[in-house]
PDB file of C-alpha atoms and ligand atoms in Angstrom:
ATOM      1  CA  MET E   1     155.047 199.706 233.058  1.00  0.00           C
ATOM      2  CA  GLY E   2     154.370 197.446 235.957  1.00  0.00           C
ATOM      3  CA  VAL E   3     154.343 193.836 236.946  1.00  0.00           C
ATOM      4  CA  ASN E   4     151.169 193.470 234.930  1.00  0.00           C
ATOM      5  CA  ALA E   5     152.815 194.392 231.647  1.00  0.00           C
ATOM      6  CA  GLU E   6     151.434 191.872 229.197  1.00  0.00           C
ATOM      7  CA  PRO E   7     153.300 189.968 226.561  1.00  0.00           C
ATOM      8  CA  GLY E   8     152.614 191.433 223.162  1.00  0.00           C
ATOM      9  CA  THR E   9     153.179 195.055 224.173  1.00  0.00           C
ATOM     10  CA  THR E  10     156.343 195.018 222.091  1.00  0.00           C
ATOM     11  CA  GLY E  11     155.253 197.223 219.204  1.00  0.00           C
ATOM     12  CA  LYS E  12     153.733 194.245 217.424  1.00  0.00           C
ATOM     13  CA  LEU E  13     150.157 194.716 216.374  1.00  0.00           C
ATOM     14  CA  LEU E  14     149.555 191.005 215.894  1.00  0.00           C
ATOM     15  CA  ASP E  15     151.578 188.354 217.664  1.00  0.00           C
ATOM     16  CA  VAL E  16     150.766 184.715 216.944  1.00  0.00           C
ATOM     17  CA  ARG E  17     152.602 181.950 218.818  1.00  0.00           C
ATOM     18  CA  ASP E  18     152.566 178.199 218.231  1.00  0.00           C
ATOM     19  CA  LEU E  19     149.096 178.052 216.732  1.00  0.00           C
ATOM     20  CA  ARG E  20     147.691 174.568 216.322  1.00  0.00           C
ATOM     21  CA  VAL E  21     144.372 174.082 214.574  1.00  0.00           C
ATOM     22  CA  ASN E  22     142.473 170.861 213.919  1.00  0.00           C
ATOM     23  CA  TYR E  23     139.707 169.895 211.558  1.00  0.00           C
ATOM     24  CA  GLY E  24     138.208 166.996 213.477  1.00  0.00           C
ATOM     25  CA  ASN E  25     141.074 164.689 214.357  1.00  0.00           C
ATOM     26  CA  ILE E  26     143.352 166.032 211.683  1.00  0.00           C
ATOM     27  CA  GLU E  27     145.771 168.787 212.603  1.00  0.00           C
ATOM     28  CA  ALA E  28     145.987 171.392 209.813  1.00  0.00           C
ATOM     29  CA  LEU E  29     148.295 173.917 211.526  1.00  0.00           C
ATOM     30  CA  HIS E  30     151.207 172.408 213.440  1.00  0.00           C
ATOM     31  CA  GLY E  31     152.421 175.374 215.478  1.00  0.00           C
ATOM     32  CA  ILE E  32     152.386 178.549 213.381  1.00  0.00           C
ATOM     33  CA  SER E  33     154.106 181.650 214.763  1.00  0.00           C
ATOM     34  CA  LEU E  34     154.020 184.990 212.993  1.00  0.00           C
ATOM     35  CA  ASP E  35     153.721 188.682 213.723  1.00  0.00           C
ATOM     36  CA  VAL E  36     152.637 191.883 212.036  1.00  0.00           C
ATOM     37  CA  ALA E  37     153.705 195.411 212.987  1.00  0.00           C
ATOM     38  CA  PRO E  38     151.366 198.423 212.676  1.00  0.00           C
ATOM     39  CA  GLY E  39     150.982 199.544 209.054  1.00  0.00           C
ATOM     40  CA  GLU E  40     153.079 196.680 207.705  1.00  0.00           C
ATOM     41  CA  ILE E  41     152.217 194.491 204.696  1.00  0.00           C
ATOM     42  CA  VAL E  42     153.033 190.868 205.478  1.00  0.00           C
ATOM     43  CA  ALA E  43     152.554 188.224 202.791  1.00  0.00           C
ATOM     44  CA  LEU E  44     151.501 184.685 203.666  1.00  0.00           C
ATOM     45  CA  LEU E  45     152.530 182.406 200.822  1.00  0.00           C
ATOM     46  CA  GLY E  46     152.361 178.691 200.213  1.00  0.00           C
ATOM     47  CA  ALA E  47     150.981 175.977 197.978  1.00  0.00           C
ATOM     48  CA  ASN E  48     147.346 174.833 197.905  1.00  0.00           C
ATOM     49  CA  GLY E  49     146.422 173.258 201.219  1.00  0.00           C
ATOM     50  CA  ALA E  50     149.388 174.732 203.114  1.00  0.00           C
ATOM     51  CA  GLY E  51     147.112 176.293 205.735  1.00  0.00           C
ATOM     52  CA  LYS E  52     146.850 179.933 204.670  1.00  0.00           C
ATOM     53  CA  THR E  53     143.076 180.224 204.806  1.00  0.00           C
ATOM     54  CA  THR E  54     142.972 178.211 208.031  1.00  0.00           C
ATOM     55  CA  THR E  55     145.394 180.712 209.577  1.00  0.00           C
ATOM     56  CA  LEU E  56     143.266 183.712 208.583  1.00  0.00           C
ATOM     57  CA  ARG E  57     140.037 182.057 209.733  1.00  0.00           C
ATOM     58  CA  THR E  58     141.626 181.337 213.100  1.00  0.00           C
ATOM     59  CA  LEU E  59     142.840 184.927 213.465  1.00  0.00           C
ATOM     60  CA  SER E  60     139.348 186.279 212.856  1.00  0.00           C
ATOM     61  CA  GLY E  61     137.744 183.876 215.326  1.00  0.00           C
ATOM     62  CA  LEU E  62     135.959 181.637 212.826  1.00  0.00           C
ATOM     63  CA  LEU E  63     138.052 178.658 213.949  1.00  0.00           C
ATOM     64  CA  ARG E  64     139.246 178.000 217.466  1.00  0.00           C
ATOM     65  CA  PRO E  65     142.832 176.826 217.863  1.00  0.00           C
ATOM     66  CA  ARG E  66     143.598 173.715 219.862  1.00  0.00           C
ATOM     67  CA  ALA E  67     146.706 175.388 221.233  1.00  0.00           C
ATOM     68  CA  GLY E  68     148.708 178.563 220.900  1.00  0.00           C
ATOM     69  CA  THR E  69     148.153 182.263 221.518  1.00  0.00           C
ATOM     70  CA  ILE E  70     147.022 185.232 219.451  1.00  0.00           C
ATOM     71  CA  ALA E  71     147.641 188.717 220.821  1.00  0.00           C
ATOM     72  CA  PHE E  72     146.202 191.727 219.025  1.00  0.00           C
ATOM     73  CA  GLY E  73     147.326 195.104 220.336  1.00  0.00           C
ATOM     74  CA  GLY E  74     148.582 193.229 223.400  1.00  0.00           C
ATOM     75  CA  GLN E  75     145.205 191.646 224.088  1.00  0.00           C
ATOM     76  CA  ALA E  76     144.647 187.881 223.961  1.00  0.00           C
ATOM     77  CA  ILE E  77     141.865 187.220 221.447  1.00  0.00           C
ATOM     78  CA  VAL E  78     141.650 183.418 221.280  1.00  0.00           C
ATOM     79  CA  GLY E  79     138.119 182.406 222.178  1.00  0.00           C
ATOM     80  CA  LEU E  80     136.515 185.766 221.444  1.00  0.00           C
ATOM     81  CA  PRO E  81     133.572 185.625 219.034  1.00  0.00           C
ATOM     82  CA  SER E  82     134.381 186.956 215.596  1.00  0.00           C
ATOM     83  CA  HIS E  83     132.204 190.071 215.930  1.00  0.00           C
ATOM     84  CA  ARG E  84     134.260 191.098 218.971  1.00  0.00           C
ATOM     85  CA  ILE E  85     137.450 190.568 216.997  1.00  0.00           C
ATOM     86  CA  VAL E  86     136.097 192.747 214.185  1.00  0.00           C
ATOM     87  CA  ALA E  87     135.240 195.421 216.739  1.00  0.00           C
ATOM     88  CA  LEU E  88     138.807 195.298 218.097  1.00  0.00           C
ATOM     89  CA  GLY E  89     140.072 196.137 214.619  1.00  0.00           C
ATOM     90  CA  ILE E  90     140.668 193.031 212.529  1.00  0.00           C
ATOM     91  CA  GLY E  91     138.875 193.090 209.178  1.00  0.00           C
ATOM     92  CA  HIS E  92     138.678 189.942 207.054  1.00  0.00           C
ATOM     93  CA  VAL E  93     138.081 189.664 203.315  1.00  0.00           C
ATOM     94  CA  PRO E  94     137.540 185.930 202.835  1.00  0.00           C
ATOM     95  CA  GLU E  95     138.393 183.780 199.839  1.00  0.00           C
ATOM     96  CA  GLY E  96     135.968 184.191 196.961  1.00  0.00           C
ATOM     97  CA  ARG E  97     134.725 187.714 197.826  1.00  0.00           C
ATOM     98  CA  ARG E  98     131.499 187.140 199.690  1.00  0.00           C
ATOM     99  CA  ILE E  99     129.506 190.204 198.784  1.00  0.00           C
ATOM    100  CA  PHE E 100     125.716 190.296 198.849  1.00  0.00           C
ATOM    101  CA  GLY E 101     124.877 190.030 195.164  1.00  0.00           C
ATOM    102  CA  GLY E 102     121.215 190.954 195.576  1.00  0.00           C
ATOM    103  CA  LEU E 103     122.023 194.206 197.357  1.00  0.00           C
ATOM    104  CA  THR E 104     123.425 197.391 195.849  1.00  0.00           C
ATOM    105  CA  VAL E 105     127.013 198.503 196.232  1.00  0.00           C
ATOM    106  CA  GLU E 106     125.993 201.087 198.820  1.00  0.00           C
ATOM    107  CA  GLU E 107     123.870 198.623 200.772  1.00  0.00           C
ATOM    108  CA  ASN E 108     126.893 196.314 200.948  1.00  0.00           C
ATOM    109  CA  LEU E 109     128.985 199.150 202.347  1.00  0.00           C
ATOM    110  CA  ARG E 110     126.308 199.958 204.935  1.00  0.00           C
ATOM    111  CA  LEU E 111     126.345 196.334 206.044  1.00  0.00           C
ATOM    112  CA  GLY E 112     130.131 196.520 206.356  1.00  0.00           C
ATOM    113  CA  GLY E 113     129.678 199.453 208.717  1.00  0.00           C
ATOM    114  CA  TYR E 114     127.054 197.670 210.808  1.00  0.00           C
ATOM    115  CA  LEU E 115     128.865 198.434 214.048  1.00  0.00           C
ATOM    116  CA  LEU E 116     128.479 202.145 213.243  1.00  0.00           C
ATOM    117  CA  ARG E 117     124.719 201.990 212.776  1.00  0.00           C
ATOM    118  CA  ARG E 118     124.022 204.098 215.849  1.00  0.00           C
ATOM    119  CA  ASP E 119     126.490 206.701 214.611  1.00  0.00           C
ATOM    120  CA  ALA E 120     124.939 207.919 211.369  1.00  0.00           C
ATOM    121  CA  ALA E 121     127.601 210.556 210.764  1.00  0.00           C
ATOM    122  CA  ALA E 122     130.444 208.039 211.068  1.00  0.00           C
ATOM    123  CA  LEU E 123     128.610 205.657 208.745  1.00  0.00           C
ATOM    124  CA  GLU E 124     128.150 208.336 206.076  1.00  0.00           C
ATOM    125  CA  GLN E 125     131.773 209.361 206.481  1.00  0.00           C
ATOM    126  CA  GLY E 126     132.897 205.767 206.044  1.00  0.00           C
ATOM    127  CA  ILE E 127     130.889 205.436 202.853  1.00  0.00           C
ATOM    128  CA  ALA E 128     132.275 208.737 201.541  1.00  0.00           C
ATOM    129  CA  GLN E 129     135.774 207.478 202.341  1.00  0.00           C
ATOM    130  CA  ALA E 130     135.115 204.216 200.487  1.00  0.00           C
ATOM    131  CA  TYR E 131     134.005 206.168 197.400  1.00  0.00           C
ATOM    132  CA  GLU E 132     137.076 208.357 197.738  1.00  0.00           C
ATOM    133  CA  THR E 133     139.343 205.311 197.645  1.00  0.00           C
ATOM    134  CA  PHE E 134     137.327 203.361 195.064  1.00  0.00           C
ATOM    135  CA  SER E 135     135.846 205.850 192.600  1.00  0.00           C
ATOM    136  CA  ARG E 136     134.550 202.927 190.539  1.00  0.00           C
ATOM    137  CA  LEU E 137     132.233 202.056 193.405  1.00  0.00           C
ATOM    138  CA  ARG E 138     130.826 205.592 193.584  1.00  0.00           C
ATOM    139  CA  GLU E 139     129.895 205.439 189.907  1.00  0.00           C
ATOM    140  CA  ARG E 140     128.113 202.157 190.581  1.00  0.00           C
ATOM    141  CA  LYS E 141     126.685 202.771 194.030  1.00  0.00           C
ATOM    142  CA  ASP E 142     123.111 201.838 193.034  1.00  0.00           C
ATOM    143  CA  GLN E 143     124.112 198.820 190.932  1.00  0.00           C
ATOM    144  CA  LEU E 144     123.367 195.347 192.279  1.00  0.00           C
ATOM    145  CA  ALA E 145     126.658 193.993 193.581  1.00  0.00           C
ATOM    146  CA  GLY E 146     126.102 190.656 191.838  1.00  0.00           C
ATOM    147  CA  THR E 147     126.309 192.399 188.465  1.00  0.00           C
ATOM    148  CA  LEU E 148     129.692 194.030 189.155  1.00  0.00           C
ATOM    149  CA  SER E 149     132.729 192.644 187.350  1.00  0.00           C
ATOM    150  CA  GLY E 150     134.984 190.296 189.305  1.00  0.00           C
ATOM    151  CA  GLY E 151     137.509 193.039 190.002  1.00  0.00           C
ATOM    152  CA  GLU E 152     134.811 195.474 191.079  1.00  0.00           C
ATOM    153  CA  GLN E 153     133.368 192.848 193.429  1.00  0.00           C
ATOM    154  CA  GLN E 154     136.797 192.381 194.964  1.00  0.00           C
ATOM    155  CA  MET E 155     137.127 196.158 195.410  1.00  0.00           C
ATOM    156  CA  LEU E 156     133.705 196.160 197.101  1.00  0.00           C
ATOM    157  CA  ALA E 157     134.692 193.297 199.410  1.00  0.00           C
ATOM    158  CA  ILE E 158     137.827 195.195 200.441  1.00  0.00           C
ATOM    159  CA  ALA E 159     135.977 198.509 200.776  1.00  0.00           C
ATOM    160  CA  ARG E 160     133.378 196.836 202.951  1.00  0.00           C
ATOM    161  CA  ALA E 161     136.044 195.437 205.282  1.00  0.00           C
ATOM    162  CA  LEU E 162     137.637 198.897 205.540  1.00  0.00           C
ATOM    163  CA  MET E 163     134.335 200.497 206.648  1.00  0.00           C
ATOM    164  CA  LEU E 164     135.183 199.910 210.305  1.00  0.00           C
ATOM    165  CA  GLU E 165     138.695 201.356 209.927  1.00  0.00           C
ATOM    166  CA  PRO E 166     140.460 198.170 211.006  1.00  0.00           C
ATOM    167  CA  LYS E 167     144.023 198.303 212.283  1.00  0.00           C
ATOM    168  CA  LEU E 168     144.693 195.057 210.436  1.00  0.00           C
ATOM    169  CA  VAL E 169     143.001 193.639 207.384  1.00  0.00           C
ATOM    170  CA  LEU E 170     143.271 189.969 206.398  1.00  0.00           C
ATOM    171  CA  LEU E 171     143.053 189.486 202.629  1.00  0.00           C
ATOM    172  CA  ASP E 172     142.598 185.949 201.299  1.00  0.00           C
ATOM    173  CA  GLU E 173     143.708 185.764 197.660  1.00  0.00           C
ATOM    174  CA  PRO E 174     142.374 189.155 196.557  1.00  0.00           C
ATOM    175  CA  SER E 175     143.779 188.777 193.036  1.00  0.00           C
ATOM    176  CA  MET E 176     142.256 185.357 192.375  1.00  0.00           C
ATOM    177  CA  GLY E 177     140.591 185.060 189.006  1.00  0.00           C
ATOM    178  CA  LEU E 178     141.332 188.616 187.919  1.00  0.00           C
ATOM    179  CA  ALA E 179     142.846 189.742 184.633  1.00  0.00           C
ATOM    180  CA  PRO E 180     146.391 191.166 184.890  1.00  0.00           C
ATOM    181  CA  LYS E 181     145.231 194.779 184.701  1.00  0.00           C
ATOM    182  CA  LEU E 182     142.813 194.290 187.598  1.00  0.00           C
ATOM    183  CA  VAL E 183     145.451 192.369 189.545  1.00  0.00           C
ATOM    184  CA  ARG E 184     147.659 195.447 189.315  1.00  0.00           C
ATOM    185  CA  ALA E 185     144.777 197.651 190.443  1.00  0.00           C
ATOM    186  CA  ILE E 186     144.133 195.436 193.468  1.00  0.00           C
ATOM    187  CA  PHE E 187     147.813 195.489 194.459  1.00  0.00           C
ATOM    188  CA  GLU E 188     147.816 199.282 194.154  1.00  0.00           C
ATOM    189  CA  VAL E 189     144.808 199.416 196.469  1.00  0.00           C
ATOM    190  CA  ILE E 190     146.602 197.193 198.994  1.00  0.00           C
ATOM    191  CA  ALA E 191     149.663 199.446 198.950  1.00  0.00           C
ATOM    192  CA  ARG E 192     147.393 202.466 199.483  1.00  0.00           C
ATOM    193  CA  ILE E 193     145.655 200.796 202.437  1.00  0.00           C
ATOM    194  CA  SER E 194     149.018 200.284 204.072  1.00  0.00           C
ATOM    195  CA  HIS E 195     150.161 203.848 203.361  1.00  0.00           C
ATOM    196  CA  ALA E 196     147.021 205.018 205.139  1.00  0.00           C
ATOM    197  CA  GLY E 197     148.266 203.173 208.231  1.00  0.00           C
ATOM    198  CA  THR E 198     146.329 199.892 208.114  1.00  0.00           C
ATOM    199  CA  ALA E 199     148.409 196.736 208.413  1.00  0.00           C
ATOM    200  CA  VAL E 200     147.723 193.994 205.872  1.00  0.00           C
ATOM    201  CA  LEU E 201     148.176 190.233 206.152  1.00  0.00           C
ATOM    202  CA  LEU E 202     148.032 189.171 202.521  1.00  0.00           C
ATOM    203  CA  VAL E 203     147.461 185.601 201.373  1.00  0.00           C
ATOM    204  CA  GLU E 204     148.417 185.290 197.720  1.00  0.00           C
ATOM    205  CA  GLN E 205     149.122 182.701 195.062  1.00  0.00           C
ATOM    206  CA  ASN E 206     150.615 185.525 193.070  1.00  0.00           C
ATOM    207  CA  ALA E 207     153.858 185.412 195.038  1.00  0.00           C
ATOM    208  CA  ARG E 208     155.862 187.649 192.753  1.00  0.00           C
ATOM    209  CA  GLN E 209     153.485 190.609 193.038  1.00  0.00           C
ATOM    210  CA  ALA E 210     152.868 189.984 196.738  1.00  0.00           C
ATOM    211  CA  LEU E 211     156.605 190.065 197.495  1.00  0.00           C
ATOM    212  CA  ARG E 212     156.886 193.281 195.521  1.00  0.00           C
ATOM    213  CA  ILE E 213     154.552 195.201 197.839  1.00  0.00           C
ATOM    214  CA  ALA E 214     155.114 193.322 201.110  1.00  0.00           C
ATOM    215  CA  ASN E 215     157.601 194.281 203.820  1.00  0.00           C
ATOM    216  CA  ARG E 216     157.969 190.728 205.050  1.00  0.00           C
ATOM    217  CA  ALA E 217     156.655 187.297 204.172  1.00  0.00           C
ATOM    218  CA  TYR E 218     156.076 183.851 205.624  1.00  0.00           C
ATOM    219  CA  VAL E 219     156.006 180.727 203.476  1.00  0.00           C
ATOM    220  CA  LEU E 220     153.780 177.936 204.798  1.00  0.00           C
ATOM    221  CA  GLU E 221     154.342 174.311 203.908  1.00  0.00           C
ATOM    222  CA  GLY E 222     152.078 171.587 205.229  1.00  0.00           C
ATOM    223  CA  GLY E 223     150.805 173.677 208.141  1.00  0.00           C
ATOM    224  CA  ARG E 224     154.221 174.924 209.234  1.00  0.00           C
ATOM    225  CA  VAL E 225     156.252 178.069 208.606  1.00  0.00           C
ATOM    226  CA  ALA E 226     158.971 176.857 206.243  1.00  0.00           C
ATOM    227  CA  LEU E 227     160.583 180.222 205.530  1.00  0.00           C
ATOM    228  CA  ALA E 228     160.249 183.756 206.875  1.00  0.00           C
ATOM    229  CA  GLY E 229     162.013 187.002 206.238  1.00  0.00           C
ATOM    230  CA  ALA E 230     162.175 190.318 204.427  1.00  0.00           C
ATOM    231  CA  ALA E 231     160.135 190.226 201.202  1.00  0.00           C
ATOM    232  CA  ARG E 232     163.097 191.614 199.286  1.00  0.00           C
ATOM    233  CA  GLU E 233     165.266 188.720 200.421  1.00  0.00           C
ATOM    234  CA  LEU E 234     162.657 186.011 199.895  1.00  0.00           C
ATOM    235  CA  ALA E 235     162.075 187.297 196.347  1.00  0.00           C
ATOM    236  CA  VAL E 236     165.639 186.243 195.468  1.00  0.00           C
ATOM    237  CA  ASP E 237     165.749 183.121 197.638  1.00  0.00           C
ATOM    238  CA  ASN E 238     166.436 180.120 195.425  1.00  0.00           C
ATOM    239  CA  ARG E 239     163.903 177.888 197.171  1.00  0.00           C
ATOM    240  CA  VAL E 240     161.179 180.512 196.880  1.00  0.00           C
ATOM    241  CA  ARG E 241     162.042 181.207 193.250  1.00  0.00           C
ATOM    242  CA  ALA E 242     162.012 177.563 192.280  1.00  0.00           C
ATOM    243  CA  THR E 243     158.768 176.736 194.059  1.00  0.00           C
ATOM    244  CA  TYR E 244     156.642 179.859 194.003  1.00  0.00           C
ATOM    245  CA  LEU E 245     157.985 182.228 191.406  1.00  0.00           C
ATOM    246  CA  GLY E 246     158.172 179.711 188.580  1.00  0.00           C
ATOM    247  CA  GLY E 247     161.739 180.793 187.974  1.00  0.00           C
ATOM    248  CA  SER E 248     164.968 178.888 187.902  1.00  0.00           C
ATOM    249  CA  ALA E 249     167.569 179.317 190.599  1.00  0.00           C
ATOM    250  CA  VAL E 250     169.545 182.547 190.616  1.00  0.00           C
ATOM    251  CA  GLN E 251     172.208 182.433 187.953  1.00  0.00           C
ATOM    252  CA  GLY E 252     175.739 182.152 189.177  1.00  0.00           C
ATOM    253  CA  GLY E 253     174.662 180.341 192.351  1.00  0.00           C
ATOM    254  CA  PRO E 254     176.310 177.109 193.453  1.00  0.00           C
ATOM    255  CA  PRO E 255     175.256 173.963 191.591  1.00  0.00           C
ATOM    256  CA  ASP E 256     172.603 171.829 193.259  1.00  0.00           C
ATOM    257  CA  ALA E 257     174.427 169.952 196.003  1.00  0.00           C
ATOM    258  CA  ALA E 258     171.793 167.200 196.236  1.00  0.00           C
TER     259      ALA E 258
HETATM  260  N1  LIG H   1     136.550 172.512 206.683  1.00  0.00           N
HETATM  261  C1  LIG H   1     137.575 171.660 206.575  1.00  0.00           C
HETATM  262  N2  LIG H   1     137.479 170.383 206.988  1.00  0.00           N
HETATM  263  C2  LIG H   1     138.509 169.521 206.898  1.00  0.00           C
HETATM  264  N3  LIG H   1     139.715 169.855 206.417  1.00  0.00           N
HETATM  265  C3  LIG H   1     139.868 171.110 205.983  1.00  0.00           C
HETATM  266  C4  LIG H   1     138.815 172.083 206.033  1.00  0.00           C
HETATM  267  N4  LIG H   1     139.277 173.252 205.516  1.00  0.00           N
HETATM  268  C5  LIG H   1     140.558 173.016 205.160  1.00  0.00           C
HETATM  269  N5  LIG H   1     140.917 171.744 205.435  1.00  0.00           N
HETATM  270  C6  LIG H   1     142.243 171.149 205.195  1.00  0.00           C
HETATM  271  O1  LIG H   1     143.216 171.892 205.891  1.00  0.00           O
HETATM  272  C7  LIG H   1     144.396 172.057 205.107  1.00  0.00           C
HETATM  273  C8  LIG H   1     144.698 173.539 204.925  1.00  0.00           C
HETATM  274  O2  LIG H   1     143.667 174.133 204.150  1.00  0.00           O
HETATM  275  P1  LIG H   1     143.615 175.684 203.836  1.00  0.00           P
HETATM  276  O3  LIG H   1     142.288 175.972 203.228  1.00  0.00           O
HETATM  277  O4  LIG H   1     143.993 176.436 205.047  1.00  0.00           O
HETATM  278  O5  LIG H   1     144.779 175.810 202.745  1.00  0.00           O
HETATM  279  P2  LIG H   1     145.237 177.056 201.863  1.00  0.00           P
HETATM  280  O6  LIG H   1     146.698 177.259 202.125  1.00  0.00           O
HETATM  281  O7  LIG H   1     144.332 178.219 202.095  1.00  0.00           O
HETATM  282  O8  LIG H   1     145.070 176.465 200.375  1.00  0.00           O
HETATM  283  P3  LIG H   1     144.563 177.187 199.007  1.00  0.00           P
HETATM  284  O9  LIG H   1     145.757 177.877 198.439  1.00  0.00           O
HETATM  285  O10 LIG H   1     144.151 176.018 198.154  1.00  0.00           O
HETATM  286  O11 LIG H   1     143.429 178.110 199.320  1.00  0.00           O
HETATM  287  C9  LIG H   1     144.132 171.323 203.801  1.00  0.00           C
HETATM  288  O12 LIG H   1     144.704 170.054 203.893  1.00  0.00           O
HETATM  289  C10 LIG H   1     142.620 171.238 203.734  1.00  0.00           C
HETATM  290  O13 LIG H   1     142.179 170.097 203.025  1.00  0.00           O
HETATM  291 MG1  LIG H   2     143.008 179.231 200.877  1.00  0.00          MG
END
């Protein structure tokens, strides 16, 4: 500990301060601040267009913020190219599971481990680990990824991001378009990832399930953090219930004062 101690060395894995992001002249994020601790599941909720995907794309270096700071493991990462950010330990599973449909399951996993290509043993170990976690993928390792079911493709997208053993994985709507049974399977996988020590920043429309597995959550509205707190508390917050959980206000609460 010296005079050079950097901000962000506070036990936070990810520390985002006052992030502002523009598309052209239009500001989409108006000063987002959030943090994620090692191994934590943090949900990022909000309506369509609130800025969830923009936040994740900025964290992984695909968009450059106009202002604000992002520290990962105490290191400032704004301005680094996305491959450097991946190498530092941030994996990203984008919206709409972008797997390579014309390649097999195993070829997709090898591509996910591209940074390990000079370390054949580590690559094989990563693939073995992926099959350990996702037995469905082992059974289908030679199948073309484009012919997998939607849920299997999502598993593959997640498995591919885990190939480099990230410290943090960014998941953008992993349950989108999946039948309820597969949604449950995906949420179980996310909980397992976190138990194994990887932190998760989880963007979800499925707020109820996300709050069930998350430690904490942030609710974005119009490019700002409108609410933040423990997932357990947000799950019973009247505003969250009314807007995102499709439920009425908690019974017995005060009448609407408006
Ligand atoms: N490439 C782009 N060019 C211009 N505006 C964009 C672009 N991408 C997103 N936006 C705008 O930025 C705002 C935030 O979009 P973003 O995709 O981050 O929302 P989101 O919270 O992920 O929504 P959804 O739940 O629909 O995925 C929206 O108003 C959107 O129209
Ligand atoms: Mg989005």
